[in-house]
């Protein structure tokens, strides 16, 4: 991984961002010789619909339609 000082990054940040985008290789930014941050390429986002994403991966157990509380208990909780 390429390492650059923070001052070098300040002066060439746009060129370095283009380099990361082009080469897909990260750059580590250091300050006083210690790692401060890493610029990494964005991973490709799969353009999936969120709806149905977990289809077949979850199992419903029990009754999810009936109220959790009795109607009387619900009224008591509201007071």
PDB file of C-alpha atoms in Angstrom:
ATOM      1  CA  UNK A   1       0.000   0.000   0.000  1.00  0.00           C
ATOM      2  CA  UNK A   2       1.303   3.409  -0.927  1.00  0.00           C
ATOM      3  CA  UNK A   3       1.901   5.779   2.002  1.00  0.00           C
ATOM      4  CA  UNK A   4       1.930   9.558   1.796  1.00  0.00           C
ATOM      5  CA  UNK A   5       2.305  12.274   4.387  1.00  0.00           C
ATOM      6  CA  UNK A   6      -0.643  14.459   5.212  1.00  0.00           C
ATOM      7  CA  UNK A   7       1.079  17.510   3.715  1.00  0.00           C
ATOM      8  CA  UNK A   8       1.678  15.637   0.444  1.00  0.00           C
ATOM      9  CA  UNK A   9      -1.950  14.529   0.430  1.00  0.00           C
ATOM     10  CA  UNK A  10      -3.122  18.130   0.952  1.00  0.00           C
ATOM     11  CA  UNK A  11      -1.189  19.336  -2.064  1.00  0.00           C
ATOM     12  CA  UNK A  12      -2.136  16.452  -4.379  1.00  0.00           C
ATOM     13  CA  UNK A  13      -5.443  15.177  -3.001  1.00  0.00           C
ATOM     14  CA  UNK A  14      -7.456  15.313  -6.243  1.00  0.00           C
ATOM     15  CA  UNK A  15      -4.755  13.495  -8.200  1.00  0.00           C
ATOM     16  CA  UNK A  16      -4.492  10.862  -5.466  1.00  0.00           C
ATOM     17  CA  UNK A  17      -8.253  10.340  -5.422  1.00  0.00           C
ATOM     18  CA  UNK A  18      -8.200   9.819  -9.190  1.00  0.00           C
ATOM     19  CA  UNK A  19      -5.302   7.389  -8.763  1.00  0.00           C
ATOM     20  CA  UNK A  20      -7.235   5.314  -6.208  1.00  0.00           C
ATOM     21  CA  UNK A  21     -10.256   5.310  -8.490  1.00  0.00           C
ATOM     22  CA  UNK A  22      -8.180   4.230 -11.489  1.00  0.00           C
ATOM     23  CA  UNK A  23      -5.888   1.637  -9.867  1.00  0.00           C
ATOM     24  CA  UNK A  24      -8.342   0.360  -7.212  1.00  0.00           C
ATOM     25  CA  UNK A  25      -5.430   0.417  -4.732  1.00  0.00           C
ATOM     26  CA  UNK A  26      -5.700   2.191  -1.372  1.00  0.00           C
ATOM     27  CA  UNK A  27      -3.432   4.974  -0.157  1.00  0.00           C
ATOM     28  CA  UNK A  28      -2.500   5.380   3.520  1.00  0.00           C
ATOM     29  CA  UNK A  29      -2.100   8.908   4.843  1.00  0.00           C
ATOM     30  CA  UNK A  30       0.355   9.375   7.703  1.00  0.00           C
ATOM     31  CA  UNK A  31       0.999  12.145  10.189  1.00  0.00           C
ATOM     32  CA  UNK A  32       4.351  12.173  11.977  1.00  0.00           C
ATOM     33  CA  UNK A  33       4.962   8.665  10.604  1.00  0.00           C
ATOM     34  CA  UNK A  34       1.793   7.203  12.115  1.00  0.00           C
ATOM     35  CA  UNK A  35      -1.201   6.068  10.050  1.00  0.00           C
ATOM     36  CA  UNK A  36      -3.980   8.651  10.117  1.00  0.00           C
ATOM     37  CA  UNK A  37      -6.398   7.528   7.401  1.00  0.00           C
ATOM     38  CA  UNK A  38      -6.742   5.349   4.347  1.00  0.00           C
ATOM     39  CA  UNK A  39      -8.286   6.262   1.036  1.00  0.00           C
ATOM     40  CA  UNK A  40      -9.855   3.127  -0.394  1.00  0.00           C
ATOM     41  CA  UNK A  41     -11.766   2.554  -3.618  1.00  0.00           C
ATOM     42  CA  UNK A  42     -15.517   2.319  -3.350  1.00  0.00           C
ATOM     43  CA  UNK A  43     -16.757  -1.234  -3.636  1.00  0.00           C
ATOM     44  CA  UNK A  44     -19.224  -1.723  -6.462  1.00  0.00           C
ATOM     45  CA  UNK A  45     -22.790  -1.373  -5.243  1.00  0.00           C
ATOM     46  CA  UNK A  46     -25.122  -4.031  -6.481  1.00  0.00           C
ATOM     47  CA  UNK A  47     -28.248  -2.278  -7.620  1.00  0.00           C
ATOM     48  CA  UNK A  48     -30.714  -4.542  -5.864  1.00  0.00           C
ATOM     49  CA  UNK A  49     -34.164  -3.770  -4.721  1.00  0.00           C
ATOM     50  CA  UNK A  50     -34.510  -3.794  -0.938  1.00  0.00           C
ATOM     51  CA  UNK A  51     -37.983  -5.232  -1.250  1.00  0.00           C
ATOM     52  CA  UNK A  52     -37.736  -9.003  -1.026  1.00  0.00           C
ATOM     53  CA  UNK A  53     -34.037  -8.974  -0.170  1.00  0.00           C
ATOM     54  CA  UNK A  54     -34.523 -11.381   2.765  1.00  0.00           C
ATOM     55  CA  UNK A  55     -37.084 -13.579   1.030  1.00  0.00           C
ATOM     56  CA  UNK A  56     -36.642 -17.164   2.162  1.00  0.00           C
ATOM     57  CA  UNK A  57     -34.139 -16.230   4.880  1.00  0.00           C
ATOM     58  CA  UNK A  58     -36.517 -15.512   7.753  1.00  0.00           C
ATOM     59  CA  UNK A  59     -39.025 -17.706   9.491  1.00  0.00           C
ATOM     60  CA  UNK A  60     -42.082 -16.370  11.298  1.00  0.00           C
ATOM     61  CA  UNK A  61     -42.949 -18.276  14.447  1.00  0.00           C
ATOM     62  CA  UNK A  62     -46.070 -17.639  16.449  1.00  0.00           C
ATOM     63  CA  UNK A  63     -48.958 -15.302  15.814  1.00  0.00           C
ATOM     64  CA  UNK A  64     -47.913 -11.956  14.340  1.00  0.00           C
ATOM     65  CA  UNK A  65     -51.442 -10.724  13.610  1.00  0.00           C
ATOM     66  CA  UNK A  66     -53.173 -10.796  16.980  1.00  0.00           C
ATOM     67  CA  UNK A  67     -52.550  -7.985  19.474  1.00  0.00           C
ATOM     68  CA  UNK A  68     -49.757  -8.535  21.960  1.00  0.00           C
ATOM     69  CA  UNK A  69     -51.809  -7.139  24.864  1.00  0.00           C
ATOM     70  CA  UNK A  70     -55.404  -7.739  25.863  1.00  0.00           C
ATOM     71  CA  UNK A  71     -57.567  -4.730  25.066  1.00  0.00           C
ATOM     72  CA  UNK A  72     -58.147  -4.132  28.797  1.00  0.00           C
ATOM     73  CA  UNK A  73     -54.404  -4.144  29.514  1.00  0.00           C
ATOM     74  CA  UNK A  74     -53.830  -1.705  26.645  1.00  0.00           C
ATOM     75  CA  UNK A  75     -56.324   0.748  28.131  1.00  0.00           C
ATOM     76  CA  UNK A  76     -54.622   0.421  31.535  1.00  0.00           C
ATOM     77  CA  UNK A  77     -51.245   1.212  29.961  1.00  0.00           C
ATOM     78  CA  UNK A  78     -52.600   4.378  28.350  1.00  0.00           C
ATOM     79  CA  UNK A  79     -53.723   5.827  31.703  1.00  0.00           C
TER      80      UNK A  79
END
